[in-house]
mmCIF file of C-alpha atoms and ligand atoms in Angstrom:
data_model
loop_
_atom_site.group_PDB
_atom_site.id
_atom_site.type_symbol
_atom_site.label_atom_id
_atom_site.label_comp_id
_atom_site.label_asym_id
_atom_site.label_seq_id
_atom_site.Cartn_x
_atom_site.Cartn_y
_atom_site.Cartn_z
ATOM 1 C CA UNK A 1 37.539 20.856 -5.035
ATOM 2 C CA UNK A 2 38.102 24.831 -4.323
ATOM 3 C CA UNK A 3 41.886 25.398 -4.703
ATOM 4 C CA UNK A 4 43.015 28.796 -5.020
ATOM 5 C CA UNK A 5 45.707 29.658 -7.700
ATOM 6 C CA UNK A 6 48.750 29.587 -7.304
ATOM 7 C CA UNK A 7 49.418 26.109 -6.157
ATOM 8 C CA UNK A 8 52.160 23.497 -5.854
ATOM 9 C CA UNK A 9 52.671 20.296 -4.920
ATOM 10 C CA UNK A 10 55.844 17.766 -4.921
ATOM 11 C CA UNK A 11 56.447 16.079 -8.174
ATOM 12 C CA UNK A 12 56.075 12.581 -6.343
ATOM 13 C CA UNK A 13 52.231 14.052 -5.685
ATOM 14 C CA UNK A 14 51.192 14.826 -9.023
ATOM 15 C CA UNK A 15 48.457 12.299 -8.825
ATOM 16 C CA UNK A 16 47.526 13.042 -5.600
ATOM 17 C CA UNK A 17 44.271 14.999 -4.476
ATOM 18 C CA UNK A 18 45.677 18.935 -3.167
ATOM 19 C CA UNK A 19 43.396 19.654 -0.521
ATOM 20 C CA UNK A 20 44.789 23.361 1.170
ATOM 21 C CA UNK A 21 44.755 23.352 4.738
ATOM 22 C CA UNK A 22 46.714 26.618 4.775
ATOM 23 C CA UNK A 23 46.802 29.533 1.855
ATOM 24 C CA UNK A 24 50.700 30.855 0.855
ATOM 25 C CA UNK A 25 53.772 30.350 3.080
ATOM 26 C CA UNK A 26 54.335 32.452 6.683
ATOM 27 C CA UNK A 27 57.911 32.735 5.948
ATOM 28 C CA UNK A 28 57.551 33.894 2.261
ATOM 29 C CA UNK A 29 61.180 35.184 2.734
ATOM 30 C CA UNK A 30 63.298 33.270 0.973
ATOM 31 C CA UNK A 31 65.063 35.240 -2.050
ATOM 32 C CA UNK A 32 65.235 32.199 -4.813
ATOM 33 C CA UNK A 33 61.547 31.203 -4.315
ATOM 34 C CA UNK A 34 58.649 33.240 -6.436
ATOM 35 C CA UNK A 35 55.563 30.606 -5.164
ATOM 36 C CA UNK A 36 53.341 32.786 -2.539
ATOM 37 C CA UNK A 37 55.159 36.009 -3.282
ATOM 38 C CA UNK A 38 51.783 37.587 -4.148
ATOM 39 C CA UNK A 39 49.904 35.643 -1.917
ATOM 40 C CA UNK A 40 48.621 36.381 2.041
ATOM 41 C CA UNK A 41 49.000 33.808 4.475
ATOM 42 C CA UNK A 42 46.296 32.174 6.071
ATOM 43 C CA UNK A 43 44.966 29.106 7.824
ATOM 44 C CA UNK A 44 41.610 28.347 6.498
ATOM 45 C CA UNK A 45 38.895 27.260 9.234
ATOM 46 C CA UNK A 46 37.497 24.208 9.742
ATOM 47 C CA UNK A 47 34.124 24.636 8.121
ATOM 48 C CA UNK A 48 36.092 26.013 4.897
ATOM 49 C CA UNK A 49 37.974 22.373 5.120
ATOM 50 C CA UNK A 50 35.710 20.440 5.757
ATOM 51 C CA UNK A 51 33.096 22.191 2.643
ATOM 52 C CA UNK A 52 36.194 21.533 0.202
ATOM 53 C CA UNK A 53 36.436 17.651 1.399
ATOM 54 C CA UNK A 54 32.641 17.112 1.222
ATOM 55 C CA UNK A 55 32.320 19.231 -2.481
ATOM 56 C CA UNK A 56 34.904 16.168 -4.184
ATOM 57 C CA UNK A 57 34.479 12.935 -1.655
ATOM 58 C CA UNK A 58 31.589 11.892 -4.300
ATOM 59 C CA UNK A 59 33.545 12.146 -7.435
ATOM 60 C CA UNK A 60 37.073 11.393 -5.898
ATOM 61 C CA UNK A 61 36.132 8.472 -3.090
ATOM 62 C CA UNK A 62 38.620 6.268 -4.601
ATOM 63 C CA UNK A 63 41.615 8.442 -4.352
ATOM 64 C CA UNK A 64 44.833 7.068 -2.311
ATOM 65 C CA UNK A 65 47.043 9.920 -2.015
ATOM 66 C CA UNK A 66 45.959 13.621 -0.550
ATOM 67 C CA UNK A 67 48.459 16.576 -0.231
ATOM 68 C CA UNK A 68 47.870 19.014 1.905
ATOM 69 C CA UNK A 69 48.865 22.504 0.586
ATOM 70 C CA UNK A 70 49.776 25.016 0.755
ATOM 71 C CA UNK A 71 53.710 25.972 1.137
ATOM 72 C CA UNK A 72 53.241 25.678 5.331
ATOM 73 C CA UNK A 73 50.359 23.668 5.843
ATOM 74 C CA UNK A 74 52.069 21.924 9.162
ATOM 75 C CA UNK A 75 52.023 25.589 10.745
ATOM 76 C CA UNK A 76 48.378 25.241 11.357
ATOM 77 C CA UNK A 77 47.206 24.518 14.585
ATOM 78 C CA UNK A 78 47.615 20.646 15.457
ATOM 79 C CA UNK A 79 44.216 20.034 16.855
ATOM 80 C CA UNK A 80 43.115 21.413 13.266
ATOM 81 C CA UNK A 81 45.715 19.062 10.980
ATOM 82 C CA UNK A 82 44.284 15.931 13.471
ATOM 83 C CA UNK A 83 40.967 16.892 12.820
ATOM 84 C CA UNK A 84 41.474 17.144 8.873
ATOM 85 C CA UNK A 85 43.283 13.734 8.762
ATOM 86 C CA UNK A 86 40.818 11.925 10.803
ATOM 87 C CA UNK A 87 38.084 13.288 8.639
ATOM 88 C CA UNK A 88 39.638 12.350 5.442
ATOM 89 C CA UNK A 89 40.347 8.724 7.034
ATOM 90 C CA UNK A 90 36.664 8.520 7.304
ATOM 91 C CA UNK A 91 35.821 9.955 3.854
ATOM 92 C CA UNK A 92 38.234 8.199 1.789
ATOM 93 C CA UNK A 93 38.832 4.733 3.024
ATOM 94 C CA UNK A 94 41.274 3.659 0.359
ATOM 95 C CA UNK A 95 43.580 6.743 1.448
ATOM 96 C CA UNK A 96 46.927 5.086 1.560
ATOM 97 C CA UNK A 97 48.913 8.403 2.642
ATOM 98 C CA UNK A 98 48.099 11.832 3.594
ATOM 99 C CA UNK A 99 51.331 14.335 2.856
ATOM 100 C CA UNK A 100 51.955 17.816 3.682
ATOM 101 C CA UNK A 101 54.771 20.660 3.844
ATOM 102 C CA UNK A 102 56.193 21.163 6.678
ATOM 103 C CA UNK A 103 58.922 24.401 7.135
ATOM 104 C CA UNK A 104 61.585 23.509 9.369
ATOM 105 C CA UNK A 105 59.950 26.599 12.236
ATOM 106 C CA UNK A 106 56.935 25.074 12.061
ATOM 107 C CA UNK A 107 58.212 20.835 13.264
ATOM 108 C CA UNK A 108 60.646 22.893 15.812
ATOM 109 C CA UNK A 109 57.364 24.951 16.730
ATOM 110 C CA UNK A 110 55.559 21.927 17.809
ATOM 111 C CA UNK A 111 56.175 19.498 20.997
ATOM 112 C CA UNK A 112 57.444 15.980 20.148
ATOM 113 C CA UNK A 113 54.155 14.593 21.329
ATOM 114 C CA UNK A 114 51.811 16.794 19.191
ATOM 115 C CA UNK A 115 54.221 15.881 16.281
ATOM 116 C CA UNK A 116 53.388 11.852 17.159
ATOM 117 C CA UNK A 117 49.476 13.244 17.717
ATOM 118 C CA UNK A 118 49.849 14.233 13.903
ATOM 119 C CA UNK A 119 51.187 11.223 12.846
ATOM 120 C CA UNK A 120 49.081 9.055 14.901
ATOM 121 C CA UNK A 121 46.035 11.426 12.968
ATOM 122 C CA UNK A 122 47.360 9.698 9.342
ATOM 123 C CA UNK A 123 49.663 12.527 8.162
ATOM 124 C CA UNK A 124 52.681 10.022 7.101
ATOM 125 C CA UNK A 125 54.970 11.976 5.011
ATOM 126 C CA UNK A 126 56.176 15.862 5.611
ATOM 127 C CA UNK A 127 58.227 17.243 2.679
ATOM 128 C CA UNK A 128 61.255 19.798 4.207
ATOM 129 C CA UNK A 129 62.932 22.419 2.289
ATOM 130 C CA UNK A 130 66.200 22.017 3.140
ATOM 131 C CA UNK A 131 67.528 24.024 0.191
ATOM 132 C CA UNK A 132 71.641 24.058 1.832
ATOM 133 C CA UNK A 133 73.445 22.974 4.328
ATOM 134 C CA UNK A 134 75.600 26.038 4.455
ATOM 135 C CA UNK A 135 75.113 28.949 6.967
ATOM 136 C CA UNK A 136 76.015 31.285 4.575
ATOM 137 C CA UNK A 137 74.117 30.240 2.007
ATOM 138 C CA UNK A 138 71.165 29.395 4.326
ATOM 139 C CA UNK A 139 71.798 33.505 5.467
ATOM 140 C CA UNK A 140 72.300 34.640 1.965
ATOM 141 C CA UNK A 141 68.730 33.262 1.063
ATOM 142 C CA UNK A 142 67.207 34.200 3.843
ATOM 143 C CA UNK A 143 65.892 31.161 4.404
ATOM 144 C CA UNK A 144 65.804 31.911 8.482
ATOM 145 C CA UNK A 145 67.019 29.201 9.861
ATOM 146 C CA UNK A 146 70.536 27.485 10.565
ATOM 147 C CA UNK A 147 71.912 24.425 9.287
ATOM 148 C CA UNK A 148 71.403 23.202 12.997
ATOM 149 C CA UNK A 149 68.178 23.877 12.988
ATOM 150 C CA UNK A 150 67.251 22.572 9.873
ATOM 151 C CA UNK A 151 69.176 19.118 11.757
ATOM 152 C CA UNK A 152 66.982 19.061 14.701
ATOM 153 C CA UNK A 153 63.978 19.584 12.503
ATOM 154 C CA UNK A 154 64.564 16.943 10.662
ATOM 155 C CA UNK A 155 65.281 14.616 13.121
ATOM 156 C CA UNK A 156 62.729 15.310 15.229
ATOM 157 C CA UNK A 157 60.436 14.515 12.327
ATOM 158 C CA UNK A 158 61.308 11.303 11.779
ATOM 159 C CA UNK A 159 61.749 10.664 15.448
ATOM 160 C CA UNK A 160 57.891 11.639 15.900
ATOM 161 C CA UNK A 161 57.534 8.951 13.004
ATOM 162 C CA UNK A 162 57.134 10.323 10.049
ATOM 163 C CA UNK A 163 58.600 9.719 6.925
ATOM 164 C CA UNK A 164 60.602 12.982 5.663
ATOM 165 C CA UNK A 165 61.189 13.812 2.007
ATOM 166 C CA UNK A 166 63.706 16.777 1.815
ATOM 167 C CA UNK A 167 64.503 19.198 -0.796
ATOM 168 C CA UNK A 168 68.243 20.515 -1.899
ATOM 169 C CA UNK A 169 68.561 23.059 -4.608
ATOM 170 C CA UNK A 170 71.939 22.848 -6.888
ATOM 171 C CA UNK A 171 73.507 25.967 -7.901
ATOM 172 C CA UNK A 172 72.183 27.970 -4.856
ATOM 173 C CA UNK A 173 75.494 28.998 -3.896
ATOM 174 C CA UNK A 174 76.253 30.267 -7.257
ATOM 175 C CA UNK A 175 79.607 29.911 -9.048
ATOM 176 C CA UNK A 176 81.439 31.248 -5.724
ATOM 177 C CA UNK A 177 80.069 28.818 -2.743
ATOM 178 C CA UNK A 178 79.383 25.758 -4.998
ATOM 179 C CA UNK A 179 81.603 23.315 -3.086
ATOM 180 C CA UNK A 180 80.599 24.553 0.335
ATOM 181 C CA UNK A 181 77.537 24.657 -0.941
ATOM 182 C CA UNK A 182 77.665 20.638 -1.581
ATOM 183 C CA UNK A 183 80.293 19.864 1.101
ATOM 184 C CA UNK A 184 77.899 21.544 4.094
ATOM 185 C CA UNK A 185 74.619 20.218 1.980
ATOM 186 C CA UNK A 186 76.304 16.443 2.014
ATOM 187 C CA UNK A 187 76.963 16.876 5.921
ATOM 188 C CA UNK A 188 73.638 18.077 6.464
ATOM 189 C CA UNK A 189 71.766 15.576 4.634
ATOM 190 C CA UNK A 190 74.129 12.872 6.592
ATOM 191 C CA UNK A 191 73.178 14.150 9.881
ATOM 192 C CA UNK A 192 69.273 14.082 8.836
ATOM 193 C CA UNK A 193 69.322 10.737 7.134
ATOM 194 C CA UNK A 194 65.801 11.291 6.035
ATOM 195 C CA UNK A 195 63.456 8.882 4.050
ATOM 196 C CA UNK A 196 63.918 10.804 0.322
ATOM 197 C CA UNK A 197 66.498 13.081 -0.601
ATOM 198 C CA UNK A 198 65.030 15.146 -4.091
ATOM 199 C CA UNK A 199 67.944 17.134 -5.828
ATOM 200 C CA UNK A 200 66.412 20.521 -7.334
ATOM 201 C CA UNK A 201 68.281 22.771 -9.755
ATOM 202 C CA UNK A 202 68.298 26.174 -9.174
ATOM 203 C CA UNK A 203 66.233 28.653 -11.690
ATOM 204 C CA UNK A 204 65.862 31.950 -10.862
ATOM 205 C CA UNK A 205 62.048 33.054 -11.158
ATOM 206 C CA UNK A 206 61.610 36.900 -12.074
ATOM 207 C CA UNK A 207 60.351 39.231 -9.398
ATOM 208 C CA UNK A 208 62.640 37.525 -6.975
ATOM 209 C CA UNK A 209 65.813 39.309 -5.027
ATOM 210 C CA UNK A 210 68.021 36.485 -6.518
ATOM 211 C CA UNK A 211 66.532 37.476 -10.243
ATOM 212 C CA UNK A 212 67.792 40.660 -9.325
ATOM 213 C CA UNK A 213 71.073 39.544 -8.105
ATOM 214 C CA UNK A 214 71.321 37.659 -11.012
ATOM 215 C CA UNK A 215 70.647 40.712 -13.229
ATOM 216 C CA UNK A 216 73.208 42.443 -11.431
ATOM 217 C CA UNK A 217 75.449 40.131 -12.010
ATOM 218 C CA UNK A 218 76.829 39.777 -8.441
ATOM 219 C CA UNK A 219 75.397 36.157 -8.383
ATOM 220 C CA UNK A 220 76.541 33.975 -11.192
ATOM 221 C CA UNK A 221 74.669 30.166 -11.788
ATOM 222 C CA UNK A 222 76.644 27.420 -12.782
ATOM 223 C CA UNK A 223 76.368 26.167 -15.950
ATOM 224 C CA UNK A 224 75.391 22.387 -16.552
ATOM 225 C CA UNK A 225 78.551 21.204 -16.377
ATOM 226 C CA UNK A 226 79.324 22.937 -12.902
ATOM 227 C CA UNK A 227 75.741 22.065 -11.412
ATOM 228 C CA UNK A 228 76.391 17.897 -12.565
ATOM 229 C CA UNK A 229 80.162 18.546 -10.570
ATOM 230 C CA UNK A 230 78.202 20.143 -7.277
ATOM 231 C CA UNK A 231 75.900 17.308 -7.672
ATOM 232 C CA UNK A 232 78.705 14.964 -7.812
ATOM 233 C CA UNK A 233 80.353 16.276 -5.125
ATOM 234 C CA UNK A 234 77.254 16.551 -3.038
ATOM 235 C CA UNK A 235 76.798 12.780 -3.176
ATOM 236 C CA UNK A 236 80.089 11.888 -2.247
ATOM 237 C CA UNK A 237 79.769 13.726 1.075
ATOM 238 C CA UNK A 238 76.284 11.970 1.764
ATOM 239 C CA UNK A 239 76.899 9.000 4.195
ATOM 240 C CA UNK A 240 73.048 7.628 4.440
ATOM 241 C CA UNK A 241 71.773 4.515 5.615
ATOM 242 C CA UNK A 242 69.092 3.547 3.361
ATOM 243 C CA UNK A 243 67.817 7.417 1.665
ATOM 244 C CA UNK A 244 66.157 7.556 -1.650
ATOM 245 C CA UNK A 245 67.760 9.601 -4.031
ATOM 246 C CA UNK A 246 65.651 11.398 -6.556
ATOM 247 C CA UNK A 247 66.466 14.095 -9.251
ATOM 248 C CA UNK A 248 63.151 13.347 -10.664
ATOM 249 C CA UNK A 249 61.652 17.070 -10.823
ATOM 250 C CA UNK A 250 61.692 18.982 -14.035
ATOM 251 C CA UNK A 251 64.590 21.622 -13.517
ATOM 252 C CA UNK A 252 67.841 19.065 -13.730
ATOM 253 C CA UNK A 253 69.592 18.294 -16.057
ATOM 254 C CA UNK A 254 69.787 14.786 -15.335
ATOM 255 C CA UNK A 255 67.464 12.473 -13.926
ATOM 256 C CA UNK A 256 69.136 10.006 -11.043
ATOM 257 C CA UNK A 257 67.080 7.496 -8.647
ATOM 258 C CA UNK A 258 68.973 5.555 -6.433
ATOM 259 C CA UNK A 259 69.381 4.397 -2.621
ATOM 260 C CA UNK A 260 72.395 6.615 -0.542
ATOM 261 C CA UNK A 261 74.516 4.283 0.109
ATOM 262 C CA UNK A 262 73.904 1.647 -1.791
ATOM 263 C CA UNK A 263 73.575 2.906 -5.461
ATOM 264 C CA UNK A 264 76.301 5.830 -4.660
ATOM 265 C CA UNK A 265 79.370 4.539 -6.650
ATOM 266 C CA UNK A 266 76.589 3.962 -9.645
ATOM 267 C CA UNK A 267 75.466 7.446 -9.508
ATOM 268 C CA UNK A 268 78.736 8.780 -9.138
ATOM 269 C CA UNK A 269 79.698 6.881 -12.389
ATOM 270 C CA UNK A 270 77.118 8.234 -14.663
ATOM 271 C CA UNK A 271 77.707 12.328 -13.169
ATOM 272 C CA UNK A 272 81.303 11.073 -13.735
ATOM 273 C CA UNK A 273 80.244 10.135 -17.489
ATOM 274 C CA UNK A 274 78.161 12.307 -18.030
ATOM 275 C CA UNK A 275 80.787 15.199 -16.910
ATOM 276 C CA UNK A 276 83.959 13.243 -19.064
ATOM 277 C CA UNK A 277 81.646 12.247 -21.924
ATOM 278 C CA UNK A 278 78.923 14.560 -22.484
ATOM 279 C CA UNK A 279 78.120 13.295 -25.966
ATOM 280 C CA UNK A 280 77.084 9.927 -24.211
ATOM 281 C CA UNK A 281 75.208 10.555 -21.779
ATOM 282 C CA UNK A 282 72.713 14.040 -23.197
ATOM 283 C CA UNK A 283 71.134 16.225 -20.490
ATOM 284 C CA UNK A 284 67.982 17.981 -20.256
ATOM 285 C CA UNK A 285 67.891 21.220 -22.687
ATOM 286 C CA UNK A 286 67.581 24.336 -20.784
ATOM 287 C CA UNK A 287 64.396 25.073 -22.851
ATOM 288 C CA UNK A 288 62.222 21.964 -21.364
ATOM 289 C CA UNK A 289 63.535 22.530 -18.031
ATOM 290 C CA UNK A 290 61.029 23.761 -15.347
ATOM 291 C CA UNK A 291 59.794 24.720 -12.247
HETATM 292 S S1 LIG B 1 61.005 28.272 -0.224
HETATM 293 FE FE1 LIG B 1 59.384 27.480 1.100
HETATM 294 S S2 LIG B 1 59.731 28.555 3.057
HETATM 295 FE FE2 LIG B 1 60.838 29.717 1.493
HETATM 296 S S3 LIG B 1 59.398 31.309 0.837
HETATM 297 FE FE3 LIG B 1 59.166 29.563 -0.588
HETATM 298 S S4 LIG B 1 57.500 28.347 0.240
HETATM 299 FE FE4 LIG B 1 58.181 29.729 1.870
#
């Protein structure tokens, strides 16, 4: 397979094949993130596609999962994402699910029925950034879009049928916003009710206007103690009806699974303990955490 460097994927896709239907991210704005900072954006063609699927279908044809990269894959043109699924149907016919990023610009950008034509194609899953819930935070970041908007493009994603895994970042509203941060993050979430919810904590990557910030010291990051409180308080202003909860990915401090609402006064309990009794329950070390 021809990937070209750098690339990411979701930590629930690490054994997934990364196939990159786009190259770098068209917003590429957003001050905390360091991914496609260096890289151009582009849309690869069709022939470039299909080449990478037929290099890897011999020595991969029992694969189940494919990703399709890179940071806003779903802002390619839909007749070019249908075209890509249905090929990979045909190619791999064990493929269980076919994933992708999706920024929220790009699901508003698309009608409701090319959205279903995508999902009818085999993508099932589209993985939002959500990042806050705050407009001020959401401004601060430059993430460039409201807390509406990020609403509608959620909804609209799992209206067209897909399942939506979306992405919050603790301590992005530093030591000053951190309970509007979780307050307007917990409302958000609530409105979206998506199909995964996967906490990130925040770490500032160099080169980035929030590593600056940071340097300046006019933006201050919570220690652990204050990001397992935001967390804490986050969850207690989710009201979901059946979301998977995940803190799974390498930057927290602690890892939580459960399902919003059910498991909520279980997690609540261990941030509680943890937070009360910090010799009982021990947290990541900031040295193994990652990005
Ligand atoms: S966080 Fe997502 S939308 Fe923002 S610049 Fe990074 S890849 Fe692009």
């Amino acid at each position: 397979m021809h990937l070209e460097p750098p690339v990411f994927r979701p930590p629930s896709e690490a054994f997934s094949l990364i196939l990159q239907l786009s190259l770098g991210c068209r917003h590429n704005a957003c001050t905390f993130c360091g991914m496609y900072r260096d890289k151009k954006f582009r849309i690869k063609s069709w022939e470039e596609i299909k080449n990478d699927i037929d290099t890897c279908v011999e020595q991969l044809k029992d694969i189940n999962r494919i990703f399709l990269a890179d940071g806003d894959a779903l802002a390619a043109p839909t007749e070019l994402i249908q075209d890509t699924a249905s090929y990979l149907s045909g190619m791999f016919p064990g493929l269980d699910r076919i994933s992708m990023y999706a920024g929220p610009k790009d699901i508003l950008g698309k009608s409701f029925d090319e959205l279903k034509e995508i999902r009818s194609s085999g993508i099932k899953l589209l993985y939002l950034g959500v990042e806050s819930g705050s407009d001020q935070i959401l401004n601060a970041v430059c993430k460039g879009v409201t807390s509406q908007q990020m609403i509608e493009a959620g909804r609209k994603a799992l209206q067209a049928g897909f399942e939506l895994s979306v992405t919050v970042i603790n301590g992005l509203g530093g030591t000053e916003l951190w309970q509007e941060h979780a307050c307007e993050t917990g409302k958000v979430l609530t409105n979206i009710d998506p199909t995964y919810i996967g906490a990130l904590t925040l770490m500032v990557v160099p080169n980035t206007p929030l590593y600056k910030k940071v340097q300046q010291g006019t933006f201050v990051i919570p220690d652990s103690r204050g990001i397992l409180k935001e967390l804490q308080l986050l969850i207690e202003n989710i009201n979901a009806t059946n979301s998977v909860f995940r803190t799974n990915h390498a930057s927290n401090y602690l890892p939580l699974r459960g399902v919003l609402n059910r498991d909520k006064a279980t997690i609540l309990r261990i941030l509680d303990k943890a937070i009360t009794e910090p010799e009982k329950i021990p947290l990541r070390p900031d040295y193994i955490r990652g990005l």
